[in-house]
């Protein structure tokens, strides 16, 4: 089994796609007017317009409603990413080192989803991510 992608349902798909193009530094591939993917090493971020929910079951998804999941993006230099993004995003918290060894900052995307950008900082964290 392979974890292949994370999908957000967006009320404003154009705004969400543009936001994640800015965050990830890559262009989205629009597979349909209501669906785009940002493909990267290891995983894909898929963004579907809210009308795509009805393809599964009406009412089974709502843009920005989940307040328990975090999209985590690993980078080489979290300090540089913080400087690049801090004035462009709605910060939840500034840079800090978490108890499990990742240095991170967190913000919300235009529809309220939580995003963490991090890098392994401690030796234990670096070792843990060396084979991922």
Short mmCIF file of C-alpha atoms in Angstrom, two decimals:
data_model
loop_
_atom_site.label_atom_id
_atom_site.label_comp_id
_atom_site.label_asym_id
_atom_site.label_seq_id
_atom_site.Cartn_x
_atom_site.Cartn_y
_atom_site.Cartn_z
CA UNK A 1 0.00 0.00 0.00
CA UNK A 2 1.27 3.47 -0.88
CA UNK A 3 0.16 6.78 0.59
CA UNK A 4 -0.14 8.69 -2.67
CA UNK A 5 -1.79 12.04 -2.05
CA UNK A 6 -3.54 14.45 0.26
CA UNK A 7 -6.64 16.19 -1.09
CA UNK A 8 -8.23 19.43 0.01
CA UNK A 9 -11.75 20.40 -0.99
CA UNK A 10 -11.77 24.11 -1.84
CA UNK A 11 -14.56 26.67 -1.98
CA UNK A 12 -12.25 28.82 -4.16
CA UNK A 13 -10.09 26.38 -6.09
CA UNK A 14 -8.22 29.03 -8.09
CA UNK A 15 -7.15 30.84 -4.90
CA UNK A 16 -6.10 27.60 -3.20
CA UNK A 17 -4.12 26.36 -6.20
CA UNK A 18 -2.32 29.73 -6.55
CA UNK A 19 -1.52 29.70 -2.81
CA UNK A 20 0.01 26.22 -2.91
CA UNK A 21 1.92 27.02 -6.11
CA UNK A 22 3.50 29.90 -4.15
CA UNK A 23 4.19 27.74 -1.08
CA UNK A 24 5.60 24.74 -2.96
CA UNK A 25 7.32 26.63 -5.77
CA UNK A 26 5.83 24.47 -8.51
CA UNK A 27 2.99 24.74 -11.00
CA UNK A 28 -0.18 22.74 -10.63
CA UNK A 29 -1.43 20.39 -13.28
CA UNK A 30 -5.11 21.05 -13.96
CA UNK A 31 -6.72 17.69 -14.76
CA UNK A 32 -10.20 19.25 -15.00
CA UNK A 33 -11.60 22.73 -14.31
CA UNK A 34 -12.60 21.46 -10.84
CA UNK A 35 -9.44 19.49 -10.00
CA UNK A 36 -5.69 20.18 -9.88
CA UNK A 37 -2.61 18.39 -8.56
CA UNK A 38 0.75 19.64 -7.35
CA UNK A 39 3.03 16.65 -7.78
CA UNK A 40 6.23 16.50 -5.78
CA UNK A 41 8.77 13.99 -4.62
CA UNK A 42 7.06 11.52 -2.33
CA UNK A 43 3.48 12.77 -2.51
CA UNK A 44 0.90 14.76 -4.41
CA UNK A 45 -1.27 17.59 -3.11
CA UNK A 46 -4.64 17.37 -4.86
CA UNK A 47 -7.18 20.19 -4.71
CA UNK A 48 -10.77 19.65 -5.74
CA UNK A 49 -13.51 22.26 -6.03
CA UNK A 50 -16.37 21.89 -3.56
CA UNK A 51 -18.67 20.57 -6.30
CA UNK A 52 -16.49 17.45 -6.55
CA UNK A 53 -17.81 16.30 -3.16
CA UNK A 54 -21.08 15.23 -4.79
CA UNK A 55 -19.13 12.71 -6.90
CA UNK A 56 -18.66 10.68 -3.69
CA UNK A 57 -21.60 11.59 -1.49
CA UNK A 58 -23.33 14.92 -1.13
CA UNK A 59 -22.28 16.62 2.11
CA UNK A 60 -19.37 14.25 2.79
CA UNK A 61 -16.79 17.05 2.68
CA UNK A 62 -16.72 20.74 3.48
CA UNK A 63 -13.92 23.20 2.62
CA UNK A 64 -11.80 24.15 5.62
CA UNK A 65 -13.97 22.22 8.11
CA UNK A 66 -11.26 19.89 9.43
CA UNK A 67 -9.33 21.43 12.34
CA UNK A 68 -7.42 18.26 13.31
CA UNK A 69 -5.23 17.51 10.28
CA UNK A 70 -1.97 19.28 9.41
CA UNK A 71 -0.29 19.30 6.02
CA UNK A 72 3.43 18.96 6.79
CA UNK A 73 6.10 20.00 4.31
CA UNK A 74 9.73 19.07 4.96
CA UNK A 75 12.35 21.55 3.73
CA UNK A 76 16.14 21.84 3.78
CA UNK A 77 16.20 25.27 5.47
CA UNK A 78 13.18 26.11 7.62
CA UNK A 79 14.66 29.47 8.65
CA UNK A 80 14.87 30.60 5.01
CA UNK A 81 11.32 29.39 4.32
CA UNK A 82 10.06 31.26 7.38
CA UNK A 83 11.66 34.48 6.12
CA UNK A 84 10.22 33.92 2.63
CA UNK A 85 6.67 33.22 3.82
CA UNK A 86 6.09 35.02 7.13
CA UNK A 87 4.55 38.12 5.53
CA UNK A 88 2.53 36.12 2.97
CA UNK A 89 0.65 33.73 5.26
CA UNK A 90 -1.53 33.80 8.38
CA UNK A 91 0.94 32.51 10.97
CA UNK A 92 -0.26 30.23 13.76
CA UNK A 93 3.15 30.16 15.44
CA UNK A 94 6.70 31.34 14.78
CA UNK A 95 9.71 29.05 14.53
CA UNK A 96 10.05 26.59 17.38
CA UNK A 97 11.60 23.19 18.00
CA UNK A 98 9.10 20.48 18.84
CA UNK A 99 9.74 17.76 21.47
CA UNK A 100 10.31 15.17 18.68
CA UNK A 101 13.16 17.21 17.20
CA UNK A 102 11.64 19.08 14.25
CA UNK A 103 12.09 22.84 13.90
CA UNK A 104 8.82 24.18 12.51
CA UNK A 105 6.46 27.05 11.92
CA UNK A 106 2.76 26.81 11.20
CA UNK A 107 0.22 28.83 9.26
CA UNK A 108 -3.24 28.52 7.74
CA UNK A 109 -4.04 28.39 4.06
CA UNK A 110 -6.78 30.66 2.57
CA UNK A 111 -9.51 28.21 3.64
CA UNK A 112 -8.24 27.60 7.16
CA UNK A 113 -6.32 24.33 6.75
CA UNK A 114 -3.24 24.06 8.97
CA UNK A 115 0.17 23.82 7.28
CA UNK A 116 3.46 23.12 9.04
CA UNK A 117 6.82 23.65 7.38
CA UNK A 118 9.64 21.89 9.16
CA UNK A 119 13.11 20.42 9.04
CA UNK A 120 14.65 17.79 11.29
CA UNK A 121 16.85 19.70 13.75
CA UNK A 122 18.08 17.29 16.42
CA UNK A 123 20.39 14.40 15.61
CA UNK A 124 17.63 11.91 16.46
CA UNK A 125 15.23 13.65 14.05
CA UNK A 126 17.85 13.79 11.30
CA UNK A 127 18.51 10.07 11.74
CA UNK A 128 14.77 9.30 11.67
CA UNK A 129 14.31 11.13 8.35
CA UNK A 130 17.52 9.91 6.71
CA UNK A 131 15.79 6.86 5.24
CA UNK A 132 12.42 8.39 4.39
#
